[in-house]
Structure formats: structure tokens, C-alpha cells
Coordinates of C-alpha atoms and ligand atoms in Angstrom, one line a residue:
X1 CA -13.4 -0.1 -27.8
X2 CA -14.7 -3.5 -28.0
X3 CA -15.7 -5.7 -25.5
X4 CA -14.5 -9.1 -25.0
X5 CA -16.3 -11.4 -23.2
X6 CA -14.1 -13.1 -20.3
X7 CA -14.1 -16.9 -20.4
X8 CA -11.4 -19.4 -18.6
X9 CA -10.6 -20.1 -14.9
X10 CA -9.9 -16.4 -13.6
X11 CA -13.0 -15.1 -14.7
X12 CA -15.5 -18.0 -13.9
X13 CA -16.3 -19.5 -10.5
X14 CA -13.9 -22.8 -10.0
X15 CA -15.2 -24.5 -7.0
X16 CA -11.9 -25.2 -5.4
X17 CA -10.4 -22.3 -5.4
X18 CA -13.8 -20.3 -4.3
X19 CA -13.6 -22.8 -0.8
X20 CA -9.7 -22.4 -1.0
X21 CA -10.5 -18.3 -0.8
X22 CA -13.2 -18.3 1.4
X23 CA -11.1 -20.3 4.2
X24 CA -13.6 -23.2 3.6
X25 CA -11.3 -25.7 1.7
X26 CA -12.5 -29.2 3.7
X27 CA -15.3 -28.2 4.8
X28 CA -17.3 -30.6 2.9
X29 CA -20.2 -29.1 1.1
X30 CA -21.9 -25.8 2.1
X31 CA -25.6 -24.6 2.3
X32 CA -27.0 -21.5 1.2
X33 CA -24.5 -20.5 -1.6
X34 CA -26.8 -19.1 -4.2
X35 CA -26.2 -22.7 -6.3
X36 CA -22.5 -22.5 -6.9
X37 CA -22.0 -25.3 -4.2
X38 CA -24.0 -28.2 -3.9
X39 CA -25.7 -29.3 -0.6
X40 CA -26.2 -28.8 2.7
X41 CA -24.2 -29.8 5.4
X42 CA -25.0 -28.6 8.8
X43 CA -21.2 -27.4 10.1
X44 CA -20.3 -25.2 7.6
X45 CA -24.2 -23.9 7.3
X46 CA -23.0 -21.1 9.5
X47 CA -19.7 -19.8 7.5
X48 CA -21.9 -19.8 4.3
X49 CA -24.0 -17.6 5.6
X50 CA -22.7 -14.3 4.4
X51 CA -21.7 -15.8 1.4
X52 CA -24.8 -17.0 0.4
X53 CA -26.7 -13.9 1.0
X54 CA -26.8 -9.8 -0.8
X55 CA -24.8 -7.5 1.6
X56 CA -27.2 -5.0 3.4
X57 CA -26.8 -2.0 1.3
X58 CA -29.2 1.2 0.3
X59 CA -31.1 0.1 -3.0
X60 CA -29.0 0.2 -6.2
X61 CA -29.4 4.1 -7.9
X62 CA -27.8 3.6 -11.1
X63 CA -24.7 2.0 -12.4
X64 CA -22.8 0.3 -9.5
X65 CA -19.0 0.7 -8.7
X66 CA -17.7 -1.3 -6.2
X67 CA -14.0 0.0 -4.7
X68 CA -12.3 -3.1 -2.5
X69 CA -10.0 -1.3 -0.4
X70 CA -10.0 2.0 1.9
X71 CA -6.4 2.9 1.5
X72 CA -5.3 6.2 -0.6
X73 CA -6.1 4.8 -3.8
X74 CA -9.9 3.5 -2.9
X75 CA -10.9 6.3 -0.5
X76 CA -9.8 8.8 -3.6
X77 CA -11.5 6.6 -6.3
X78 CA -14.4 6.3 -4.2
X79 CA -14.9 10.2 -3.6
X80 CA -13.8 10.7 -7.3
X81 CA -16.2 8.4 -9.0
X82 CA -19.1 10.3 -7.5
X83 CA -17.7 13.5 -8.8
X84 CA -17.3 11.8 -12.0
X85 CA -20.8 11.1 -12.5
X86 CA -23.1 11.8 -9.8
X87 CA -25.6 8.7 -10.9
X88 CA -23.1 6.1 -10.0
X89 CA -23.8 4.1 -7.3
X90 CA -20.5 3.4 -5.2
X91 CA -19.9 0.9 -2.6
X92 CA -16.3 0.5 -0.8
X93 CA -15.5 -2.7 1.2
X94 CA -12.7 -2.0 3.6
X95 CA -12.7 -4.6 6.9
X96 CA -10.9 -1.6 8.9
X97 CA -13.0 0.4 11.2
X98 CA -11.0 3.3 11.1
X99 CA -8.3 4.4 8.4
X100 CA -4.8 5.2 9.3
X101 CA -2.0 6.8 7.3
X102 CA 1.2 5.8 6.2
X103 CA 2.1 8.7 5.1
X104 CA 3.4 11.4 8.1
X105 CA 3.4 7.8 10.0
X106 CA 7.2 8.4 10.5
X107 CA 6.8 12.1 12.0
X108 CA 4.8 10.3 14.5
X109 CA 7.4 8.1 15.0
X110 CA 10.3 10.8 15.7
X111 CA 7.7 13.1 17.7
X112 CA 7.0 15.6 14.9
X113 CA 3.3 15.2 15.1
X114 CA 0.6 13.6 17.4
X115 CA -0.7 10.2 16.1
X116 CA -4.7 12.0 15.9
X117 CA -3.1 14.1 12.5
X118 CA -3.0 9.9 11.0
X119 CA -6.4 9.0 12.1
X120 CA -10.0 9.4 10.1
X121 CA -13.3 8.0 10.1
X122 CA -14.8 6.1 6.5
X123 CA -18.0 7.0 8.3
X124 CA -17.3 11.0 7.4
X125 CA -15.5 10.0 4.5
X126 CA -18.4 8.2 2.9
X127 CA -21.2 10.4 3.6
X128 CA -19.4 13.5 2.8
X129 CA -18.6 12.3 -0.2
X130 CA -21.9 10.5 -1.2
X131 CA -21.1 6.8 -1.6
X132 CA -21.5 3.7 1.0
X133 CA -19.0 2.0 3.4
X134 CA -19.3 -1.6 3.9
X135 CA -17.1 -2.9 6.5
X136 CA -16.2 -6.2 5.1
X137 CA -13.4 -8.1 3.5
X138 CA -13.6 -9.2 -0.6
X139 CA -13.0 -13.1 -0.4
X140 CA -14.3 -14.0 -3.9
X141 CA -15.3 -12.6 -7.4
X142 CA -17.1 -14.0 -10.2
X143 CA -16.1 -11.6 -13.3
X144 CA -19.1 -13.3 -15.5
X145 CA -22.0 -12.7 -13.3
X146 CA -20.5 -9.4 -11.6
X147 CA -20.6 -10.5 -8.4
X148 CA -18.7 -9.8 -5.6
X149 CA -18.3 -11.9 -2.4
X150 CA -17.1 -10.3 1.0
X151 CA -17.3 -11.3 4.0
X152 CA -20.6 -9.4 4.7
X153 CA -22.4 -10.6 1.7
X154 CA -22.2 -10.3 -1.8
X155 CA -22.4 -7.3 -4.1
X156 CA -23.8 -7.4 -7.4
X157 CA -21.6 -4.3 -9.6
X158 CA -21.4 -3.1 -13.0
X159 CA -17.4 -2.1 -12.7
X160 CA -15.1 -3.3 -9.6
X161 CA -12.0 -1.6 -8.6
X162 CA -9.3 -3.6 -6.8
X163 CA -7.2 -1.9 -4.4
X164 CA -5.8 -3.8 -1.9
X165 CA -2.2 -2.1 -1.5
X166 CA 0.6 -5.0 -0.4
X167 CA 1.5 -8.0 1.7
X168 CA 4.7 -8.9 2.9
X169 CA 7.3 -11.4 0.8
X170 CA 9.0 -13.0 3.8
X171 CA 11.1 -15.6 1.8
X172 CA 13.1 -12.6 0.5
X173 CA 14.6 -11.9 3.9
X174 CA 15.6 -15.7 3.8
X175 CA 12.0 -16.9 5.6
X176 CA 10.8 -19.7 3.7
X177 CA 8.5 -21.5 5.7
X178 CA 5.3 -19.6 6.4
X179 CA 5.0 -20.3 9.9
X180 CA 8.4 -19.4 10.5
X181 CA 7.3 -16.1 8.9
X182 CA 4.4 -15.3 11.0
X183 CA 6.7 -15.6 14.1
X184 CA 9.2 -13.0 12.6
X185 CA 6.2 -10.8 11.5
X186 CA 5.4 -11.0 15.0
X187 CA 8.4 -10.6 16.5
X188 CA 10.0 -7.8 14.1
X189 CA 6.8 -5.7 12.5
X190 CA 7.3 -4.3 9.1
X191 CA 5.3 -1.2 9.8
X192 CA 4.5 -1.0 6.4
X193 CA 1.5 -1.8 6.4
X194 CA -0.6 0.7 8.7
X195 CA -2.4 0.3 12.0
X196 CA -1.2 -2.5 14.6
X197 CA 2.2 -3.0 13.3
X198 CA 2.8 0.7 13.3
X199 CA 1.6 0.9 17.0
X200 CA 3.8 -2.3 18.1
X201 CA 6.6 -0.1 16.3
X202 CA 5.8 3.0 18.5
X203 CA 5.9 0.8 21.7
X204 CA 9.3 -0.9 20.9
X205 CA 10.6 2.4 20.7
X206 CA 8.8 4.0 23.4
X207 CA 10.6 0.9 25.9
X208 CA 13.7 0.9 24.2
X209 CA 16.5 1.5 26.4
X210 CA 19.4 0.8 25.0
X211 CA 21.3 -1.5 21.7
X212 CA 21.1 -1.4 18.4
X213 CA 17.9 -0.8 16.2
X214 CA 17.8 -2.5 13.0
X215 CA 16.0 -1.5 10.0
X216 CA 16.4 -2.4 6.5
X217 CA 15.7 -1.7 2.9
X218 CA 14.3 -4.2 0.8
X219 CA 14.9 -4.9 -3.1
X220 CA 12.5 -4.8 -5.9
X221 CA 10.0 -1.4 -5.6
X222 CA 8.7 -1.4 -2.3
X223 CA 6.2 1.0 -0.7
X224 CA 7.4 4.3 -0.9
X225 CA 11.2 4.4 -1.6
X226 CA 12.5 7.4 0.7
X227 CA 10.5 5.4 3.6
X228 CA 13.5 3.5 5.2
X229 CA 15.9 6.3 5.1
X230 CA 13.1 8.7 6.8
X231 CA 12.4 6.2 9.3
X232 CA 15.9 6.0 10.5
X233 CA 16.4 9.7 11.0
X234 CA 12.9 10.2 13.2
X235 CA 14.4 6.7 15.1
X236 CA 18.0 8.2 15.7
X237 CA 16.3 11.4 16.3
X238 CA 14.0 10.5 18.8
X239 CA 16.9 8.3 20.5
X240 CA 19.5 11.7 20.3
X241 CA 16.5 13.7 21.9
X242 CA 15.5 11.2 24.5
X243 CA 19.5 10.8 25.4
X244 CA 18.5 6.8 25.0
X245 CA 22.2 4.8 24.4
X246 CA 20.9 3.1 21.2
X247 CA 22.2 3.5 17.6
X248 CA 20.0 2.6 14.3
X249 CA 21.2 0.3 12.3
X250 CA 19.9 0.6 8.5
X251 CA 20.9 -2.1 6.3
X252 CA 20.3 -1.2 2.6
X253 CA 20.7 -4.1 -0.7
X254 CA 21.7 -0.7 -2.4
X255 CA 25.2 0.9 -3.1
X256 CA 23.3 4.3 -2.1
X257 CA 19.5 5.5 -1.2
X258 CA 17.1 4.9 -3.9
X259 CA 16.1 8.2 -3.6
X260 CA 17.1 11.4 -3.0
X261 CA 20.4 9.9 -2.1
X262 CA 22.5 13.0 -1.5
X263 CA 19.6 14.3 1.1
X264 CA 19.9 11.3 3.2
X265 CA 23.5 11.0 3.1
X266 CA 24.1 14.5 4.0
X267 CA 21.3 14.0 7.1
X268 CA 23.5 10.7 8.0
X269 CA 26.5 12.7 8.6
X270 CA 25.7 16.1 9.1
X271 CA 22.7 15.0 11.6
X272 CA 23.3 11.5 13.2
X273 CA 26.7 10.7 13.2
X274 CA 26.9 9.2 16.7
X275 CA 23.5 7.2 16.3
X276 CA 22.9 5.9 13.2
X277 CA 24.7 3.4 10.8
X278 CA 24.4 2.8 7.3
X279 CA 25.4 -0.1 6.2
X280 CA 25.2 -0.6 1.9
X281 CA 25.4 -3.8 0.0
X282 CA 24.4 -5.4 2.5
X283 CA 21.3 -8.1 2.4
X284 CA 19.5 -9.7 4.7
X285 CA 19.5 -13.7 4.3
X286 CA 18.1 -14.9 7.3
X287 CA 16.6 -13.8 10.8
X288 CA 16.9 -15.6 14.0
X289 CA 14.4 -14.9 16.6
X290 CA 15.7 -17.0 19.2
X291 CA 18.9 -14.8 19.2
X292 CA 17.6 -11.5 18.1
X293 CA 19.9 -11.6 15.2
X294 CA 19.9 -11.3 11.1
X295 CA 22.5 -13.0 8.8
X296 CA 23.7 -11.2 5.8
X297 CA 26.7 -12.4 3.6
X298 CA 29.0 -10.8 5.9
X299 CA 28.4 -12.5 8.9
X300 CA 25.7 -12.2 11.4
X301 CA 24.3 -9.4 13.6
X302 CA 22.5 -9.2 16.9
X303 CA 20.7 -6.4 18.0
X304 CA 17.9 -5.7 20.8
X305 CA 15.1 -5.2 18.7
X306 CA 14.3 -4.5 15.4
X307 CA 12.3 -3.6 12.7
X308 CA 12.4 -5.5 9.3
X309 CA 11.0 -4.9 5.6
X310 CA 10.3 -7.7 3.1
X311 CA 10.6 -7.5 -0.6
X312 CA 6.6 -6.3 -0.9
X313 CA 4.5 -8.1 -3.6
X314 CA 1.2 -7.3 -4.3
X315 CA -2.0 -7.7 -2.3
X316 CA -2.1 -11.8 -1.9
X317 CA -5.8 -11.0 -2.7
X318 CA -4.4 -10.1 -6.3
X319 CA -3.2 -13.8 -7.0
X320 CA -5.5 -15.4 -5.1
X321 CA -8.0 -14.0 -7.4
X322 CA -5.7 -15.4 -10.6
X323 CA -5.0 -11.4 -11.6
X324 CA -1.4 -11.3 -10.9
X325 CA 0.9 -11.0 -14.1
X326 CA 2.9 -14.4 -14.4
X327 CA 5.9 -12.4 -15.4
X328 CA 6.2 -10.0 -12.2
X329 CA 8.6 -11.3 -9.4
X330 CA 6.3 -9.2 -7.2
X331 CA 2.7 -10.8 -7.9
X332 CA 1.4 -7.5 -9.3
X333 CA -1.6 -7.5 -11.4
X334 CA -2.0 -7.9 -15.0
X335 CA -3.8 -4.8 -16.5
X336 CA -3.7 -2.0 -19.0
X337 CA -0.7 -0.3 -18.7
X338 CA -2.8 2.7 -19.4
X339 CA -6.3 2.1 -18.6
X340 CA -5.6 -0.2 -15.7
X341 CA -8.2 -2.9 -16.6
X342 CA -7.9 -6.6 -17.0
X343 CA -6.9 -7.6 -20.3
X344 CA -10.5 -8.1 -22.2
X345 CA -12.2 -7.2 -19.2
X346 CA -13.6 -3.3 -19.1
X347 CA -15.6 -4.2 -15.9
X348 CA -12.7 -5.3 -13.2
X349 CA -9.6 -2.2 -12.2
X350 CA -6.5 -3.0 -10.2
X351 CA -5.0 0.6 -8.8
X352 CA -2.5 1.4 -5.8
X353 CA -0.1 -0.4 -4.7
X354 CA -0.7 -3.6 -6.4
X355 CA -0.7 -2.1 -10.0
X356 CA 2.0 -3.4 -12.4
X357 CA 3.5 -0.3 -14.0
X358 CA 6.7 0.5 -12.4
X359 CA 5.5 3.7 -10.6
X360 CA 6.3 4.8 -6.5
X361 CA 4.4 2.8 -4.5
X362 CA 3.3 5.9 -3.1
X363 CA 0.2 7.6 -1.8
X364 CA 0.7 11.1 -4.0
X365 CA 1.0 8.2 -7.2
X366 CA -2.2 6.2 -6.1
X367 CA -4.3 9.8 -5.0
X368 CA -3.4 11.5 -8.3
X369 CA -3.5 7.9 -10.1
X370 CA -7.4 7.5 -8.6
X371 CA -8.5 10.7 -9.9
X372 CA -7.7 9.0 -13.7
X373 CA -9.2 5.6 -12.9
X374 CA -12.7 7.6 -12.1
X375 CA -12.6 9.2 -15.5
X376 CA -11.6 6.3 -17.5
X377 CA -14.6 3.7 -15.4
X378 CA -17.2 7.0 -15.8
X379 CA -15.5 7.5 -19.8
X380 CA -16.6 4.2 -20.4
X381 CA -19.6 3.7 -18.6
X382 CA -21.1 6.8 -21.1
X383 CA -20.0 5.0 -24.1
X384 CA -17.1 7.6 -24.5
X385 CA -13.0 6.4 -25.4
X386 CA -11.0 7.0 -22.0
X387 CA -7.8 9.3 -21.8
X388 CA -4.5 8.6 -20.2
X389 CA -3.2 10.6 -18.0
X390 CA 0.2 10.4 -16.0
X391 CA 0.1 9.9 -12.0
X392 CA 2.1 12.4 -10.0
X393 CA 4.8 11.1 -7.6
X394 CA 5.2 14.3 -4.9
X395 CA 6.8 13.0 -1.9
X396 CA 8.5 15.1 1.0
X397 CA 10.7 12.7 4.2
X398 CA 11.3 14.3 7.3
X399 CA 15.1 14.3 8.1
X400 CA 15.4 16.4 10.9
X401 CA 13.1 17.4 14.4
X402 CA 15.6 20.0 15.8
X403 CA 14.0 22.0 13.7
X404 CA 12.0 20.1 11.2
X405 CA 13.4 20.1 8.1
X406 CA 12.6 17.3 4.9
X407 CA 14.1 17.1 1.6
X408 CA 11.3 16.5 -1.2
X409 CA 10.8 14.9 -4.7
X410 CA 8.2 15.5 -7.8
X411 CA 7.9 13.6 -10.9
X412 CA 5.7 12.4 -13.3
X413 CA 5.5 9.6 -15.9
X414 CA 5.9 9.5 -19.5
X415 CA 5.9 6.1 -21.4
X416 CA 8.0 5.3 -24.7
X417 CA 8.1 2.4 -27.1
X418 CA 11.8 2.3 -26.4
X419 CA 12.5 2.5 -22.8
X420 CA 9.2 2.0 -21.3
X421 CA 8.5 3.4 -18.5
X422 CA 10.5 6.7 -17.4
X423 CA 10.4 9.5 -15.0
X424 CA 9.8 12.7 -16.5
X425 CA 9.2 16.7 -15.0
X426 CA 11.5 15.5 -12.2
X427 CA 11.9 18.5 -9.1
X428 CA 14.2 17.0 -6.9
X429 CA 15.2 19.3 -3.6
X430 CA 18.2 17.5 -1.8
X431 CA 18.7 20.4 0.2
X432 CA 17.1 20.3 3.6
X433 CA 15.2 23.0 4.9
X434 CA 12.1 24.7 7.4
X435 CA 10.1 25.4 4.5
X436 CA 10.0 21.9 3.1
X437 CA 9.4 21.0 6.7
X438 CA 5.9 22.9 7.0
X439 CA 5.1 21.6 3.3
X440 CA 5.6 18.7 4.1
X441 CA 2.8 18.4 6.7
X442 CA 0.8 20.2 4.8
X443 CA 1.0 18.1 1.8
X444 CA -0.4 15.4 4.2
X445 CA -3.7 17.7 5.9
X446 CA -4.2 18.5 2.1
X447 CA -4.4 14.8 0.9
X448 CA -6.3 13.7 4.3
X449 CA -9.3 16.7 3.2
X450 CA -9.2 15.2 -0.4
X451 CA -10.0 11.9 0.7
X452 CA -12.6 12.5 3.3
X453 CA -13.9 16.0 3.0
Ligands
LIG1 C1 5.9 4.5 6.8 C2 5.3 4.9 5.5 C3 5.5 6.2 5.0 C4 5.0 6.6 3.8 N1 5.2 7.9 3.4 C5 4.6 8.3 2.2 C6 4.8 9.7 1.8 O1 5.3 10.5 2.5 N2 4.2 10.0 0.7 C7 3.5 9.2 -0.1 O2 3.0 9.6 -1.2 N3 3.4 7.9 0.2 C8 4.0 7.4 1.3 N4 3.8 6.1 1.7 C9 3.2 5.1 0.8 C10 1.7 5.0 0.8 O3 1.2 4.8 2.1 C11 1.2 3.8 -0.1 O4 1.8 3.9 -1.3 C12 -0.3 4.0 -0.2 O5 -1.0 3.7 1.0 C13 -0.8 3.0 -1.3 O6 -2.2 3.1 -1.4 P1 -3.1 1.8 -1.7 O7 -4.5 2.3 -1.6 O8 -2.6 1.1 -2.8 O9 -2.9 0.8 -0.4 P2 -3.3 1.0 1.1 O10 -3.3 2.5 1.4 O11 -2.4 0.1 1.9 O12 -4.8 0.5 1.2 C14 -5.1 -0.8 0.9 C15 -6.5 -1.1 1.6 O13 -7.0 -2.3 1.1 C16 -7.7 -2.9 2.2 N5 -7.8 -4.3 1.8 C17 -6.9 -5.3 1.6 N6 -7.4 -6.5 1.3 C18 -8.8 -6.3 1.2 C19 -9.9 -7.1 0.8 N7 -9.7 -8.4 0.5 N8 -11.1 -6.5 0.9 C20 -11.3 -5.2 1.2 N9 -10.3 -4.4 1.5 C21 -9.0 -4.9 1.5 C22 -6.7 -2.7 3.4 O14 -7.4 -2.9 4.6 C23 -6.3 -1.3 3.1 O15 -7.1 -0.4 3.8 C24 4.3 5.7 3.0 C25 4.1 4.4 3.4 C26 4.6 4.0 4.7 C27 4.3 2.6 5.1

């Protein structure tokens, strides 16, 4: 396939939005920049810094991959670019010092499992695997020159793969001004996202005492569909076990579950009648955090604490960089629907979560998804034409503790001229059961050794 060469705003270096990234906008001019920004000036000498010189990292071996983001989609690519070709030489930039899982997050939530099963080390997962961590933050990328900015250096590459999973849309639960928005993200954490807002989520519930608990659904294809519903069973589970006077309150856009609908439904009434409401159609318009209430079209409700879930979009990273598609309401990046590149551009990936096909936002899609990503970058890299391959989309949700029992789907993709994207080899299990339950955990241990074994 031919190459063409990248010209234009996104793949250059524009000044202004390079100082807009880097949090330096104002600053005046900045020293040390490797000539892309003119001279000194004493304040901001410091802040250039690490922008103006390489990262420290082992010599280069070989052809040079760099993987932004640690999460399930760069922690597999990572691993399965080595495996790919032995000769690359792989670098991942992920600011976290430790990696925690969504995934099996809401087990720990209902009590199922202890929060150690969620939590790994990208120290053991890079040298096990044979690549290099850098524990830094991408701020800036110049597609021309191959060069990578973060926030411990820059990186020269040969291919970069951006993987920066999802930020939060707040104006879609009626939060228009940004500030306003940090205060709600504050006061009412997603827990989609993993780490700090999952732990403020765990202490809400480990102080609740009594009231109603509201979650919600948002619209558009959020991170991983069943989510929601398996959230609300561990919550009303853990509130019927601890005998606490609270009820869940799940609000959901939807006339049913997006998924495995007749699974949830069935757990709703079979397993939390007493504790857990479902209310459908119903959207979220507004949030008041002075009177711990949200406003939907039917009226307002208070509650006495809650959890709530914006519309996701893609990594902010993604536009920030100029990559998102115009055309998607969610900010996702605009790439080969097959080979996940930028159009005319064979050296820069987007995968995960902020990818623009239609798939699960899921960590079985991005794991499965990664493994194809290695083959196309390590196809390409040896002069060969790349195959497509379909992600798989396995995912199991928890519905009951007493005993654990989930509820599971499988599918994969299959793409036609006239409808797109579809769903195809679809397994769905609706019917509860022990068997799923131990699979289910299972399915987690068994992704955790394929990322950092
Ligand atoms: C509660 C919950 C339950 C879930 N359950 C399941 C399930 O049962 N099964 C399933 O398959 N999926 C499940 N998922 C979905 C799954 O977690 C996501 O789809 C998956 O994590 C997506 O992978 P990703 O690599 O795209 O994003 P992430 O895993 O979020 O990783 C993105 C990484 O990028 C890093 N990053 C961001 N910006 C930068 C930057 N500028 N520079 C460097 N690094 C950066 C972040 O720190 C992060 O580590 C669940 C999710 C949640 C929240």
C-alpha cells in the first residue's frame, strides 16, 4: 500500500496549539524546545524542560513502537508487538503507577472479590514481556518528524499507537459549564474511569447508611454496555446483605437494557425487588449539588448520594491532537475502519476505547482487538499487506452474590457494504447461573496473565 506523506495542521507542529496542549498557552516564549519555539524566557525555562529534552530510555534496538496508554488495549498491544517481531523496540507511556481494572471492578463493589484480584504492576508487565515503561503523560505529537512529546521527554518512533480509552461528556447530563462539571465529577464519580473514582465509589458505599442511590445509563456507546445494570445488582446486593435501608435507583435513556435485557430484568425482579428501581425513559437533564438532586423530564429527584455516568467521548487527548472524526457526536478518532490507522498516515494507530468503529467499548474488544493491531504495525513494518481480523466482544456481569451467579455475552464483527457494521456469531446466555459465575472470574485472571505474564 502506498504511502502518503502527511501535510496540514494535524500532522505538523502549529505553535499555538503545541503551548495550548502542553498547559503553556501565555506563557510567553519558552527555552530549550529543540527549535520549535523561539527564545528564552526565564519563567517558563523550567516547564520546558522535559519538553525540550529525549526521555531517558535504554538505546533504540530496532524499529521503535511507541504504545500511549496502559489500559487493556496498550498493555496487550505492548506485549503483543514483541511477540510480533522480537526486533521491535517498544516503549509504553502510561502516567499511572500502578494499573487497575475495570473489569471485575463491580464484584469488588458487591463483595465478590477482594480489590488485590484488580491490581498489577507495569513494572512486571514490561519486563516479563520485554518492552519499556515510561511513566509519563503524551502532551504533544509531531506526525512529520515522528516525535512524541510526554511529559518526561520526547520519544523519537517509527509507528505510535494511541490508546487513551475515554473522558467524560458532562454537558450530556445537562452540565454545560466546565467548572460546574468538575464540581459534579467531584461530588458524584463516574467510576468509569478506573482508580480514584472507583475508590471514592467504594467509600460512598462503605458509609452509606440509608436513602436512595442513584445510578444511571448514558446514551450513545459507552464503556461497556451491561456495566450499569451489573453495578446496580452488586449495589442493591451489598445493601440486602448489609441489611442497610437504601434502595438503588437506576435511571436508564432506554426502553430496556442495552444488553442482555431479559438477564437483568429477570435479576431486577426475581433478585432485588425491595431494593432496586428501574426507572426507563428516563434522562438526566440537569444535576444539582447543592440539593443532592437530578432533573429529568419528569420532575426532579433527590437522593443521598449518587453515582452518575456521562455520555463518554473519546480520550480528549484524541481531539486535542486534531484526530477525532468531525462526523462522531462522541470525538472518536478518524482511522481505518480496518487497519486502524490515520487516513494517509501508516505510522500513527488509534485502538481501545477511543476507536471509531461502533464496537463494545469493552476490554475482551480492545484485548482481542490489540492482538490484530500488532500484526498489522509488524505486517507493515516487513513490507508485507496487513489482514483484518474481527475483535471478540466476550463479556460475563455479575447479577447475583448469594451465590454468584452472571449472565454472559459473545459476539464478533462482520462488516457489509450495506449495513455496516453488525454483530455476528452472537452466544448470548440470559439465564443466570454458578457456572457462569466461576467463568466469569476466570475470564478476568485469564486476561490479567495475558497482559502482564
Ligand atoms: C465498571 C466497569 C466494568 C467493566 N466490565 C467489563 C467487563 O466485564 N468486560 C469487558 O470486556 N470490559 C469491561 N469494561 C470495559 C473496559 O474496562 C474498557 O473497555 C477498557 O478498559 C478499554 O481499554 P482502553 O485501553 O481503550 O482504555 P483504558 O483501559 O481506560 O486505558 C487507557 C489508558 O490510557 C492512559 N492515558 C490516557 N491519556 C494518556 C496520555 N495522554 N498519555 C499516556 N497515557 C494516557 C490512561 O491512564 C489509561 O491507563 C468495564 C469497564 C468499567 C468501568
Amino acid at each position: 500500500m502506498a504511502e502518503k506523506k502527511t501535510t496540514g495542521r494535524r500532522a505538523g507542529m502549529d505553535r499555538r496549539d503545541f503551548l495550548k496542549t502542553a498547559g503553556l498557552a501565555g506563557a510567553g516564549a519558552v527555552a530549550g524546545m529543540g527549535g520549535i519555539v523561539g527564545s528564552a524566557a526565564p519563567a517558563a525555562a523550567a516547564v520546558a524542560g522535559p519538553l525540550g529534552r529525549a526521555a531517558d530510555l535504554p538505546p533504540r534496538k530496532g524499529q521503535r513502537v511507541v504504545v500511549v496508554g496502559g489500559g487493556w488495549s496498550g498493555l496487550t498491544l505492548a506485549k503483543y508487538l514483541k511477540k510480533a517481531n522480537a526486533d521491535f523496540d517498544v516503549v509504553l507511556v502510561e502516567p499511572n503507577a500502578m494499573f487497575m481494572s475495570c473489569p471485575l471492578s463491580n464484584l469488588w463493589l458487591g463483595g465478590v472479590i477482594g480489590i488485590d484480584i484488580l491490581l498489577h504492576s507495569y513494572v512486571e508487565a514490561a519486563r516479563n514481556n520485554g518492552y519499556v515503561w515510561l511513566q509519563a503523560m503524551l502532551v504533544q505529537l509531531d506526525r512529520e518528524k515522528r516525535r512524541a512529546w510526554t511529559t518526561a521527554g520526547y520519544i523519537d518512533y517509527d509507528y505510535i499507537v494511541l490508546a487513551p480509552g475515554i473522558d467524560y461528556d458532562y454537558p450530556s447530563l445537562g452540565v454545560k459549564d466546565p467548572a460546574e462539571a468538575a464540581i459534579v465529577a467531584q461530588a458524584y464519580p463516574a467510576a468509569f474511569k478506573p482508580g480514584s473514582e472507583h475508590l471514592s465509589l467504594k467509600e460512598k458505599l462503605d458509609n452509606f447508611e440509608e436513602g436512595t442511590f442513584v445510578l444511571n445509563v448514558p446514551p450513545g456507546n459507552y464503556r461497556c454496555l451491561p456495566g450499569p445494570y451489573e453495578r446496580a445488582c452488586m449495589i442493591a446486593s451489598y445493601f440486602k446483605k448489609e441489611g442497610i435501608k437504601g434502595k438503588v435507583l437506576l435511571l436508564d435513556p432506554n426502553e430496556e437494557p442495552t444488553i442482555k435485557a431479559e438477564g437483568f430484568l429477570k435479576a431486577f425482579e426475581e433478585l432485588y425487588k425491595d431494593v432496586l428501581e428501574y426507572h426507563t425513559a428516563t434522562t438526566i437533564t440537569g444535576v444539582d449539588v447543592g440539593k443532592n438532586q437530578v432533573i429529568t423530564e419528569f420532575g426532579e429527584i433527590e437522593f443521598a448520594d449518587a453515582s452518575l455516568y456521562p455520555r463518554v467521548r473519546a480520550a480528549r487527548l484524541i481531539e486535542d491532537l486534531g484526530l477525532n472524526d468531525p462526523k462522531s457526536r462522541q470525538y472518536e478518532a478518524k482511522i481505518d475502519p480496518f487497519f486502524y490507522n490515520v487516513p494517509g498516515d501508516l505510522h500513527t494507530y488509534v485502538t481501545g476505547d477511543s476507536r471509531s468503529q461502533p464496537f463494545s467499548k469493552s476490554g475482551n474488544t480492545a484485548n482481542t482487538e490489540a492482538k490484530v493491531v500488532a500484526k498489522i504495525i509488524a505486517a507493515r513494518a516487513a513490507g508485507k499487506e496487513p489482514k483484518w481480523e474481527s475483535p471478540n466482544t466476550i463479556c460475563y456481569s455479575m447479577v447475583n452474590t448469594d451465590p454468584n451467579e452472571s449472565i454472559m455475552v459473545d459476539a464478533k464483527y462482520t462488516f457489509t457494504k450495506d449495513k455496516g457494521w453488525d454483530f455476528t456469531d452472537v452466544k448470548l446466555i440470559t439465564e443466570r447461573s454458578r457456572q457462569l459465575g466461576k467463568a466469569n472470574i476466570e475470564w478476568g485472571k485469564g486476561l490479567y496473565r495475558d497482559m502482564f505474564m
